[in-house]
PDB file of C-alpha atoms in Angstrom:
ATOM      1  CA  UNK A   1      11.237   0.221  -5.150  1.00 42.00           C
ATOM      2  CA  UNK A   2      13.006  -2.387  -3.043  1.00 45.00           C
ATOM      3  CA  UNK A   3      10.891  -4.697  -0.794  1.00 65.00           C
ATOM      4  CA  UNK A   4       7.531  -4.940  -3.922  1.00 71.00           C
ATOM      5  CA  UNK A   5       7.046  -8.032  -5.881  1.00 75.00           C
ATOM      6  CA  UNK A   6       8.896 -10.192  -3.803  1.00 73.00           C
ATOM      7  CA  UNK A   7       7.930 -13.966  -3.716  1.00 72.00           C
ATOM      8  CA  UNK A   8       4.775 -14.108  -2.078  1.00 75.00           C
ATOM      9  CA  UNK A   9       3.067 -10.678  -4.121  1.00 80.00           C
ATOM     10  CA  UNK A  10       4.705 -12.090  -6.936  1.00 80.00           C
ATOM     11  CA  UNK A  11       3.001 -15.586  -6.957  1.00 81.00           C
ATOM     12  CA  UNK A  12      -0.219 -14.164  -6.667  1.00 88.00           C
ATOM     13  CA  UNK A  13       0.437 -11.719  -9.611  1.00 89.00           C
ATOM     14  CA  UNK A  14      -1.338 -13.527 -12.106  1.00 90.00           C
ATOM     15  CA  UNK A  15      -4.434 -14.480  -9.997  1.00 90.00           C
ATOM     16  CA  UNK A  16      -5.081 -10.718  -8.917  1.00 93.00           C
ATOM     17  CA  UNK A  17      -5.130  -9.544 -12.563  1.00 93.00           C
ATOM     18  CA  UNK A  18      -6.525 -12.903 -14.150  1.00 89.00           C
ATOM     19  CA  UNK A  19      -9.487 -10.184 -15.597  1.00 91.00           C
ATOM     20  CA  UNK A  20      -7.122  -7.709 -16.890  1.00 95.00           C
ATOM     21  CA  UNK A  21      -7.423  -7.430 -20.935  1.00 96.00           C
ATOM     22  CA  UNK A  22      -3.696  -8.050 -22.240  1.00 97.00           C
ATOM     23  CA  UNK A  23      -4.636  -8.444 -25.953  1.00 97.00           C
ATOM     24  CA  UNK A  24      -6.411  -5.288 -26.222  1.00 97.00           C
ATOM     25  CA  UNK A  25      -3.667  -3.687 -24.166  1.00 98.00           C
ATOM     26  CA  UNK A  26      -1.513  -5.515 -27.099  1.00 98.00           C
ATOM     27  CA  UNK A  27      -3.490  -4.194 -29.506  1.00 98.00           C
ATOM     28  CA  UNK A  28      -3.396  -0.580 -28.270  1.00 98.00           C
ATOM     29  CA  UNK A  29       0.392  -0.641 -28.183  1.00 98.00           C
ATOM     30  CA  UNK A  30       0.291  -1.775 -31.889  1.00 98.00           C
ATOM     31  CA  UNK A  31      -2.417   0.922 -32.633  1.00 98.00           C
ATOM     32  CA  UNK A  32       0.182   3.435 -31.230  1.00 98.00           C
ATOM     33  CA  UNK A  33       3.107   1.525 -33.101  1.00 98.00           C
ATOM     34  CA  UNK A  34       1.266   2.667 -36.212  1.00 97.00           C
ATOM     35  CA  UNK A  35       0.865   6.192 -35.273  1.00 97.00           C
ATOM     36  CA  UNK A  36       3.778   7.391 -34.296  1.00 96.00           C
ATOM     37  CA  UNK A  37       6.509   4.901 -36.086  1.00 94.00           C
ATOM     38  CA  UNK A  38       7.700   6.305 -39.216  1.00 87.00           C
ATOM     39  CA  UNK A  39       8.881   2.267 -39.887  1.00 89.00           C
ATOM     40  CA  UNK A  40       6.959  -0.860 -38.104  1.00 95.00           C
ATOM     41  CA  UNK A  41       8.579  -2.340 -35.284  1.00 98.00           C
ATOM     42  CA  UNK A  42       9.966  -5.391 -35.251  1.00 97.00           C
ATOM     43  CA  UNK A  43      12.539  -5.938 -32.234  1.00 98.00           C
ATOM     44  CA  UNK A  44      11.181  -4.655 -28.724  1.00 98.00           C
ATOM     45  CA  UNK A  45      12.674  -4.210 -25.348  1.00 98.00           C
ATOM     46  CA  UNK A  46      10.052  -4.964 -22.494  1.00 98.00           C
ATOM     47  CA  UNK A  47      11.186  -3.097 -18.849  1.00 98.00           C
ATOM     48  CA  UNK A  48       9.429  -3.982 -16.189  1.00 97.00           C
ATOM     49  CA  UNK A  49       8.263  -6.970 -18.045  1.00 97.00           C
ATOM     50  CA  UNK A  50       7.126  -8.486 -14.724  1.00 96.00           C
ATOM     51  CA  UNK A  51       5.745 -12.374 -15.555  1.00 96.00           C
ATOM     52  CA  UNK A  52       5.573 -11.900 -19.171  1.00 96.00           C
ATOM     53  CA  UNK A  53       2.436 -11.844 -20.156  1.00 96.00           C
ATOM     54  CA  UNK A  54       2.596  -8.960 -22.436  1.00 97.00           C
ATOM     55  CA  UNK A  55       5.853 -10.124 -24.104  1.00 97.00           C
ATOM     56  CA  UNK A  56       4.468 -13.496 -24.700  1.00 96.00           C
ATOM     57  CA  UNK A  57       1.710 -11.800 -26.361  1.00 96.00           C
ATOM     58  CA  UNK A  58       3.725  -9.623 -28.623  1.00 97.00           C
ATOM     59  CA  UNK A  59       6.026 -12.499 -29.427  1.00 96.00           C
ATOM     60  CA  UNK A  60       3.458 -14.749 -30.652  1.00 94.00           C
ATOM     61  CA  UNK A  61       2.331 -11.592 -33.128  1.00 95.00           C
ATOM     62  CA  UNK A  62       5.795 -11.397 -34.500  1.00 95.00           C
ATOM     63  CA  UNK A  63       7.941  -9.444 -32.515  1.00 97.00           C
ATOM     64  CA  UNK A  64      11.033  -9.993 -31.359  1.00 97.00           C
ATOM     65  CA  UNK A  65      11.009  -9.523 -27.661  1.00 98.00           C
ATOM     66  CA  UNK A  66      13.773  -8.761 -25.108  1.00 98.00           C
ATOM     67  CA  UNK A  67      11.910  -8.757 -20.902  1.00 98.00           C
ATOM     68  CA  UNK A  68      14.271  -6.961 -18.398  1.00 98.00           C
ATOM     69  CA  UNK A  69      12.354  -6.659 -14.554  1.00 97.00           C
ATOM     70  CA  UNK A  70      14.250  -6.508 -11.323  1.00 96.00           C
ATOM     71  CA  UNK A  71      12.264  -8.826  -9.412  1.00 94.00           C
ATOM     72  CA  UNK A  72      13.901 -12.359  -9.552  1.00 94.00           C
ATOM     73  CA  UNK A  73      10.434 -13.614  -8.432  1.00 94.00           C
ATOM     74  CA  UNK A  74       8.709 -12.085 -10.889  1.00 95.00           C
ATOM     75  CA  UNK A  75      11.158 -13.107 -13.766  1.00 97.00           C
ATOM     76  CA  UNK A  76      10.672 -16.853 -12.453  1.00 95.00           C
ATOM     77  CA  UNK A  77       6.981 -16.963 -13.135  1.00 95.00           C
ATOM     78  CA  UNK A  78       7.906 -15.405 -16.786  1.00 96.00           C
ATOM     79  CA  UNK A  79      10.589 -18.312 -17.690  1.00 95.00           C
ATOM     80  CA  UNK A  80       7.804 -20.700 -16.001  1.00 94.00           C
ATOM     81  CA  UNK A  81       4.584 -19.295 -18.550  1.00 92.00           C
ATOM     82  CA  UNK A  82       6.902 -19.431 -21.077  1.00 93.00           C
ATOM     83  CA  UNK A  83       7.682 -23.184 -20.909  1.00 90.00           C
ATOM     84  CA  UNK A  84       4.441 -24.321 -20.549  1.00 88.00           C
ATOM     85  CA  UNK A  85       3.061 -21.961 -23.866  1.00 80.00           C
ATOM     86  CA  UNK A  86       5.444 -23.740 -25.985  1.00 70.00           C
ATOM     87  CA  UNK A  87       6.519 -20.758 -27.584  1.00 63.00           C
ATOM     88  CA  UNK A  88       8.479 -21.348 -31.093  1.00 62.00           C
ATOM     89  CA  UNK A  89      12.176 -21.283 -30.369  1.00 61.00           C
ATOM     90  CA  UNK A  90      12.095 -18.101 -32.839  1.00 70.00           C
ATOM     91  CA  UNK A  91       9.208 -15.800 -31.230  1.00 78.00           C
ATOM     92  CA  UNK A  92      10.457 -16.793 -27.446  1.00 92.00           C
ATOM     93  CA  UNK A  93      11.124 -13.526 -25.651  1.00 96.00           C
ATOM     94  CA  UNK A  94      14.537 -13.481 -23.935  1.00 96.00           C
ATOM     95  CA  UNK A  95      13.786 -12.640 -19.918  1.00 97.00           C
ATOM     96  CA  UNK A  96      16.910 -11.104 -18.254  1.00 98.00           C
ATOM     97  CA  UNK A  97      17.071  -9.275 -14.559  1.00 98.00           C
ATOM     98  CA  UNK A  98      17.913  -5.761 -14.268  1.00 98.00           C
ATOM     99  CA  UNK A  99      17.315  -2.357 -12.972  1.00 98.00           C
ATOM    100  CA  UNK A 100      15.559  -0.139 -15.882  1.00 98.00           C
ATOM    101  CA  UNK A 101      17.677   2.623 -14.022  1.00 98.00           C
ATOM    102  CA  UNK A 102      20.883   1.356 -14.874  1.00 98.00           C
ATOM    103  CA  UNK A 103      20.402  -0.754 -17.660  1.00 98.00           C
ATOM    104  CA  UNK A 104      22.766  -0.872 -20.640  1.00 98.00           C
ATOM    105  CA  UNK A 105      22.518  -3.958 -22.555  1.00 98.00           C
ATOM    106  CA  UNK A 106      24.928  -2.911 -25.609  1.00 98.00           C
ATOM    107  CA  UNK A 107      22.231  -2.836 -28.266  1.00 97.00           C
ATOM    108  CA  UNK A 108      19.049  -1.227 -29.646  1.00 98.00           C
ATOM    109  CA  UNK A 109      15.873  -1.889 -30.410  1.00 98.00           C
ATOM    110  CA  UNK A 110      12.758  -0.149 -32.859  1.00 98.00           C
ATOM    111  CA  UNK A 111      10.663   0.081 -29.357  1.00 98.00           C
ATOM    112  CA  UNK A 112      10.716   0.404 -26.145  1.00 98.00           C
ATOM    113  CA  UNK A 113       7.667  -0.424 -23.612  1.00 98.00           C
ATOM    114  CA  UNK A 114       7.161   0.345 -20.041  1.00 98.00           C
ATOM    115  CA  UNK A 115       3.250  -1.352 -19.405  1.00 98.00           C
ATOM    116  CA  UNK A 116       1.431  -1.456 -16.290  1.00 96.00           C
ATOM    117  CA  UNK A 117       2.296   1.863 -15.007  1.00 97.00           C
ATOM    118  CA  UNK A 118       6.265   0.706 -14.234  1.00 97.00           C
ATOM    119  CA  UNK A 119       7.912   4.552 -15.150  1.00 98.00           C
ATOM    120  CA  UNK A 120       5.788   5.521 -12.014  1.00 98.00           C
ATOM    121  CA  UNK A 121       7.823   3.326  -9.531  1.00 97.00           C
ATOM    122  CA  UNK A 122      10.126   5.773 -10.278  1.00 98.00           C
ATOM    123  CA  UNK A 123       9.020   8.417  -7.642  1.00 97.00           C
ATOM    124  CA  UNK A 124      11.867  10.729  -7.840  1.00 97.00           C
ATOM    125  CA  UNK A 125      13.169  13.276 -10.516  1.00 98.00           C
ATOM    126  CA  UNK A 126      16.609  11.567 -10.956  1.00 98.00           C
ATOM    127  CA  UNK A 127      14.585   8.294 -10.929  1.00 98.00           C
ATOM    128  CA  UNK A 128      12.692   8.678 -13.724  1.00 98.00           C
ATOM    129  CA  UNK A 129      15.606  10.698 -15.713  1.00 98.00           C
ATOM    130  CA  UNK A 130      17.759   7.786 -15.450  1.00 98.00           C
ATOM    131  CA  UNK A 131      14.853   5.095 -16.587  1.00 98.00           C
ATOM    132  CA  UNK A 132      14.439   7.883 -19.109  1.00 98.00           C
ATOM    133  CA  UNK A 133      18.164   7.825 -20.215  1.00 98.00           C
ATOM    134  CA  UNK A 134      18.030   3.676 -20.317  1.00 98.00           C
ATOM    135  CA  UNK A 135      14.939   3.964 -22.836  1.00 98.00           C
ATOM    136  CA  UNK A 136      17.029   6.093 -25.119  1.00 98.00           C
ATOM    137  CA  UNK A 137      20.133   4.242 -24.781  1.00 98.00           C
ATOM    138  CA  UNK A 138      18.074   1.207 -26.062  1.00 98.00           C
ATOM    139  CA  UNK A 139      16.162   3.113 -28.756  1.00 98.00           C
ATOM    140  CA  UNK A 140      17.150   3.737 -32.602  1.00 97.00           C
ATOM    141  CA  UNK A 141      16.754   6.942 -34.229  1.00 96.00           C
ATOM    142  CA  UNK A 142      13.166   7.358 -34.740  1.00 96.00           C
ATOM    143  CA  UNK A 143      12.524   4.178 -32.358  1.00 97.00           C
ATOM    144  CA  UNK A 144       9.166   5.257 -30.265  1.00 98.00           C
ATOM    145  CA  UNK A 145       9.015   4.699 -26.546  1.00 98.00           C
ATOM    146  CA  UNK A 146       5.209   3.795 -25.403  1.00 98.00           C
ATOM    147  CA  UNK A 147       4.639   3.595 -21.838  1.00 98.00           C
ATOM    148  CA  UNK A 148       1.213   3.849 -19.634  1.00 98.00           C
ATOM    149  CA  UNK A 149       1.333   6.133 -16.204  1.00 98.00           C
ATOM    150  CA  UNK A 150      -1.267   7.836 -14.157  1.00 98.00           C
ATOM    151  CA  UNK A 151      -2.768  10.902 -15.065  1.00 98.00           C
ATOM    152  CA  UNK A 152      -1.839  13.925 -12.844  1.00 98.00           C
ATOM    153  CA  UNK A 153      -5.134  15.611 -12.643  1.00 98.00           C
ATOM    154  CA  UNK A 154      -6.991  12.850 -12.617  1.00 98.00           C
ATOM    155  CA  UNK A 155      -5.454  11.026  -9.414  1.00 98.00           C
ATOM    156  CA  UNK A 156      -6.585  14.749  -7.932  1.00 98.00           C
ATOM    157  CA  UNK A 157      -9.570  14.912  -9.022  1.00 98.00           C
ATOM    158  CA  UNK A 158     -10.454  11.296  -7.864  1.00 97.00           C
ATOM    159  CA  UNK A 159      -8.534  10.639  -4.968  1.00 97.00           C
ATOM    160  CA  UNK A 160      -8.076   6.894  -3.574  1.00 96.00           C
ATOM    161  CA  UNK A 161     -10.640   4.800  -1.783  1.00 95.00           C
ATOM    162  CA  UNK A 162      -9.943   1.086   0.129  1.00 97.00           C
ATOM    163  CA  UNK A 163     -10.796  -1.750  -1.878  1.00 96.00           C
ATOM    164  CA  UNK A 164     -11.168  -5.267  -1.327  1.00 97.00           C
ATOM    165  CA  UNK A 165     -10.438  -8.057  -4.058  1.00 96.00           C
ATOM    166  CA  UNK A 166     -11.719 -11.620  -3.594  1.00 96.00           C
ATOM    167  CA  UNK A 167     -10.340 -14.807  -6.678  1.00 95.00           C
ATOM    168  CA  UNK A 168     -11.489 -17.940  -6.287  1.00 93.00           C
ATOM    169  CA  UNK A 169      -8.918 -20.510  -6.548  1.00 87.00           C
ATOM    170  CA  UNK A 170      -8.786 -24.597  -6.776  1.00 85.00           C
ATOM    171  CA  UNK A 171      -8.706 -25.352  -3.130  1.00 85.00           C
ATOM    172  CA  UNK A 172      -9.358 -21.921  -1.596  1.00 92.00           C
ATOM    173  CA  UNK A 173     -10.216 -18.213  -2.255  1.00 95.00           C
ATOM    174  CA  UNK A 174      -7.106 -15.238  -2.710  1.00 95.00           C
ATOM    175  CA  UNK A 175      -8.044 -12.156  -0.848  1.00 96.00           C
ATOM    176  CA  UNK A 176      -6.247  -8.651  -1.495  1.00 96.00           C
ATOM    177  CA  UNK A 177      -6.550  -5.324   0.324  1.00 97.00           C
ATOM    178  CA  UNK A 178      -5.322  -1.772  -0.782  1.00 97.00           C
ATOM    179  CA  UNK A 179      -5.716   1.448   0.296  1.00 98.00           C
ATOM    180  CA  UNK A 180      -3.752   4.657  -0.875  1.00 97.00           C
ATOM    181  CA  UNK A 181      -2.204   7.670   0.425  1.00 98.00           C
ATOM    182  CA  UNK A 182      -1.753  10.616  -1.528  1.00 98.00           C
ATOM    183  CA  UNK A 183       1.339  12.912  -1.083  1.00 98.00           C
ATOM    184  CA  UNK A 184       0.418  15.729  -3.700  1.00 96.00           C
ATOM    185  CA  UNK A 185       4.017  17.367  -2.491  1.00 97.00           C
ATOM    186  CA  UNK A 186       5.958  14.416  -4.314  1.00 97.00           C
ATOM    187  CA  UNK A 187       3.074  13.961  -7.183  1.00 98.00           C
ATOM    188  CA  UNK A 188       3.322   9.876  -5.345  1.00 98.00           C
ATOM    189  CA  UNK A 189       0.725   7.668  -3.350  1.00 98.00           C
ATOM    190  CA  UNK A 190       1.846   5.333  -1.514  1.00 97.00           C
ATOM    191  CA  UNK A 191      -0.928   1.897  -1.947  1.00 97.00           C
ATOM    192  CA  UNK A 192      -0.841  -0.608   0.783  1.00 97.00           C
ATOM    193  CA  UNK A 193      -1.552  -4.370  -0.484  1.00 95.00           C
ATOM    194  CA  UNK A 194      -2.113  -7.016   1.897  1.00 95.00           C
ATOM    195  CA  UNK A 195      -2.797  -9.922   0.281  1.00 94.00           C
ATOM    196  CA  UNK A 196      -3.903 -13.736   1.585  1.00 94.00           C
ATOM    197  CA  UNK A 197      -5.034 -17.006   0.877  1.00 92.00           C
ATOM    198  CA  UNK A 198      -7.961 -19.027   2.691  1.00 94.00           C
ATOM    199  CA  UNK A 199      -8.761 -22.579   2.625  1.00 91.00           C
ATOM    200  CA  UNK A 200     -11.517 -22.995   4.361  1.00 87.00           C
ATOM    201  CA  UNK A 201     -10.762 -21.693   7.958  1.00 85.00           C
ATOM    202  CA  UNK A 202      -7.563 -21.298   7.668  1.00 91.00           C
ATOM    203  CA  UNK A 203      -5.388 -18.071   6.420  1.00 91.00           C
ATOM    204  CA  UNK A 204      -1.776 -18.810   4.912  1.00 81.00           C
ATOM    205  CA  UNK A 205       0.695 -16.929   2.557  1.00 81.00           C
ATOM    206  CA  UNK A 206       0.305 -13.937   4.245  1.00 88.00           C
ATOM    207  CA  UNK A 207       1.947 -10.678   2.575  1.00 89.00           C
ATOM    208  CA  UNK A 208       2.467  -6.874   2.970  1.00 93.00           C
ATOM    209  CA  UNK A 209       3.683  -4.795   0.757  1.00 94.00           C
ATOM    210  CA  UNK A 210       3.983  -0.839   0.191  1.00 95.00           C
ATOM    211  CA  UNK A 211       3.659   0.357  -3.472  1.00 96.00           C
ATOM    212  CA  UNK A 212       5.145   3.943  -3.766  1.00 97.00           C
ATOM    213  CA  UNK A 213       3.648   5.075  -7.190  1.00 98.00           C
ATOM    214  CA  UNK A 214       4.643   8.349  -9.131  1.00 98.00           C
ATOM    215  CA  UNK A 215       1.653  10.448 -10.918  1.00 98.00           C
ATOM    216  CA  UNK A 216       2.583  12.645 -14.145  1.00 98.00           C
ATOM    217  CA  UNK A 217       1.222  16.319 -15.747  1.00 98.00           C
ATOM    218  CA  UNK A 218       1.953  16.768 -19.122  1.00 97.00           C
ATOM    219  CA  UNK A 219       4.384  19.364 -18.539  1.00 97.00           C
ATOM    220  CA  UNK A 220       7.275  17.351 -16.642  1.00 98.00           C
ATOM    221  CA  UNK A 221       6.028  14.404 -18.967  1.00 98.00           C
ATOM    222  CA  UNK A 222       7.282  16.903 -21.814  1.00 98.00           C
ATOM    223  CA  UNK A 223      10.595  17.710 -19.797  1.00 98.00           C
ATOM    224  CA  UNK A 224      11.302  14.255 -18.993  1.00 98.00           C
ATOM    225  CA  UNK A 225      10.976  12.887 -22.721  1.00 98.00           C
ATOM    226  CA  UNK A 226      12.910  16.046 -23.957  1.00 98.00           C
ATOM    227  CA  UNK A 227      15.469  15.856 -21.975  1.00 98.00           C
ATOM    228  CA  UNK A 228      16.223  12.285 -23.147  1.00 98.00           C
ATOM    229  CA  UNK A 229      16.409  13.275 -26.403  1.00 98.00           C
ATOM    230  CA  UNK A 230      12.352  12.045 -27.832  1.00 98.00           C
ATOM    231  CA  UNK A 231       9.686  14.483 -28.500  1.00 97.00           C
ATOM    232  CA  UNK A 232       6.169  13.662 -27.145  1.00 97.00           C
ATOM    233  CA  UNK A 233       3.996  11.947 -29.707  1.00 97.00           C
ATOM    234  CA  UNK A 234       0.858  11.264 -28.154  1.00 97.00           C
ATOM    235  CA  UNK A 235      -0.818  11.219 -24.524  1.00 98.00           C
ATOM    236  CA  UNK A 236      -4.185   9.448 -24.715  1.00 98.00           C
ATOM    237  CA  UNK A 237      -6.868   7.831 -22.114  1.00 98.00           C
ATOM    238  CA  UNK A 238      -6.017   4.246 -22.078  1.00 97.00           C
ATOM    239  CA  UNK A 239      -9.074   2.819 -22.861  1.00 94.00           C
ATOM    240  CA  UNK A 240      -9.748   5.167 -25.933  1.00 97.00           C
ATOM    241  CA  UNK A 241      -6.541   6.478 -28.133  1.00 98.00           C
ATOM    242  CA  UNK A 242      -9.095   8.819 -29.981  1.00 97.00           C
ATOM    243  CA  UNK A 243      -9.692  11.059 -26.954  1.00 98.00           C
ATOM    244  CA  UNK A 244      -8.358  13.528 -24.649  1.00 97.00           C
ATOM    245  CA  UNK A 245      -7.502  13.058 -20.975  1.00 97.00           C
ATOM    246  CA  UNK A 246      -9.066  14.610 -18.416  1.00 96.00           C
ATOM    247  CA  UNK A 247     -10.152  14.861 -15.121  1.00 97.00           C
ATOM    248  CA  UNK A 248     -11.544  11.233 -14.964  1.00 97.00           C
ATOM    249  CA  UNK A 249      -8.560   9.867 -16.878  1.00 97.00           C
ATOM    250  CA  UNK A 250      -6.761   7.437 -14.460  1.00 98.00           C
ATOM    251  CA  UNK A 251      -4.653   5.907 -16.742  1.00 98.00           C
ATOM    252  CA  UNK A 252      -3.091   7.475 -20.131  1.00 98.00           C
ATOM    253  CA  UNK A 253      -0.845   6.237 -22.923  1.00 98.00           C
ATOM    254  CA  UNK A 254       2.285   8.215 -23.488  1.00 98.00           C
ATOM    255  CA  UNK A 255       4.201   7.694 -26.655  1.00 98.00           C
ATOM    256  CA  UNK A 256       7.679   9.762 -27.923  1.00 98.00           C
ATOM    257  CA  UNK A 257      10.219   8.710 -30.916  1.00 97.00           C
ATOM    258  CA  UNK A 258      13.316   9.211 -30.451  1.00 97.00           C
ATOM    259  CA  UNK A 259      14.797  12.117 -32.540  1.00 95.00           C
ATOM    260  CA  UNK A 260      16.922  11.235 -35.627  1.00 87.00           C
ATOM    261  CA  UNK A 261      15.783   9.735 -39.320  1.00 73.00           C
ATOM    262  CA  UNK A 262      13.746   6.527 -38.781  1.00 66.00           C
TER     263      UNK A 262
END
């Protein structure tokens, strides 16, 4: 994962997914909080918080939040958003920098998130059993781990096309290419991002980066969860928790709780 949000990606973060629908992505992890917690919530461990925005979120709706991302540049903008919201010194989530591989931060928490598909930047097995291993080491019996990743037979079935991404900005326009490669050997595709700004004529902040991202079945989903010690709750589409995935599901919810009395 070394060499992705680095300073320039990372300071275009928030422009690229100005559209994207935090609240209701909120709302869905509370949705799943109810479902699959045998006690509400209360103190919850973000990794791979990125700039915050979902912490912030669940902070100002009562949660105690702890961030954790690797990217210094991405933990900057957090600490930055969260200055200018004003949050109450009480609800302020606590941003720290670290590697959701090898985390151990000495305490636990009633949840454990992993949103915007960061357990799939774990392409390898040993990868995503160690990220695996940090969510239980941070979870209390019966504590429920909700994370979003995409859907095996659905990145098959769909395959990747280029696309182009145009934001208008004070002063300029923000312009973002991808394209994607699958490797259906590793279950990973590997997304291209080139990213720029224009002002008028003229092209500045240039960036590149490769995204190496991980694709899950439900089987090794199963293994993976089991073998860190929480039994699979719930895998859902991610824009409706009352269906089934399937071959046009993208994106899905996953959800386990750690084994042990609540």
């Amino acid at each position: 994962m070394s060499g992705v949000f680095e300073h320039a990606y990372a300071h275009h973060y928030d422009a690229l997914y100005g559209e994207k629908n935090y609240a209701a992505e909120c709302d869905a992890v509370e949705e799943l909080f109810r479902r699959c917690s045998a006690v509400p919530p209360r103190t919850l461990l973000d990794l791979g918080c990125g700039t915050g925005t979902h912490a912030l979120l669940l902070a100002e709706r009562g949660f105690a939040v702890t961030g954790v991302d690797r990217s210094p540049a991405m933990l900057e903008l957090a600490r930055e958003k969260l200055e200018r919201t004003g949050a109450r010194t009480d609800r302020a989530p606590e941003f720290l920098e670290g590697d959701i591989r090898s985390l151990r931060l000495g305490r636990s928490f009633d949840a454990v998130l992993m949103l915007f598909a960061v357990l799939g930047y774990q392409t390898g097995d040993d990868d995503v059993a160690a990220a695996m291993r940090s969510v239980a080491s941070h979870l209390r019996p019966g504590g429920v781990f909700i994370c979003d990743v995409w859907f095996g037979p659905a990145v098959l079935a769909i395959g990747t096309s280029d696309r182009v991404k145009i934001v208008d900005e004070r002063g300029g326009r923000l312009h973002r290419t991808s394209s994607g490669l699958l490797d259906p050997a590793t279950n990973t595709c590997r997304v291209r991002f080139r990213t720029w700004r224009t002002v008028g004529d003229r092209i500045s902040d240039e960036s590149i980066e490769d995204h190496t991202m991980r694709y899950f079945f439900q089987p090794e989903l199963e293994r993976f969860f089991g073998d860190a010690g929480l039994d699979l709750c719930a895998i859902v589409p991610f824009e409706n928790l009352d269906a089934q995935p399937g071959p046009g599901t993208w994106n899905v919810w996953v959800c386990g709780r750690a084994r042990g009395a609540a």
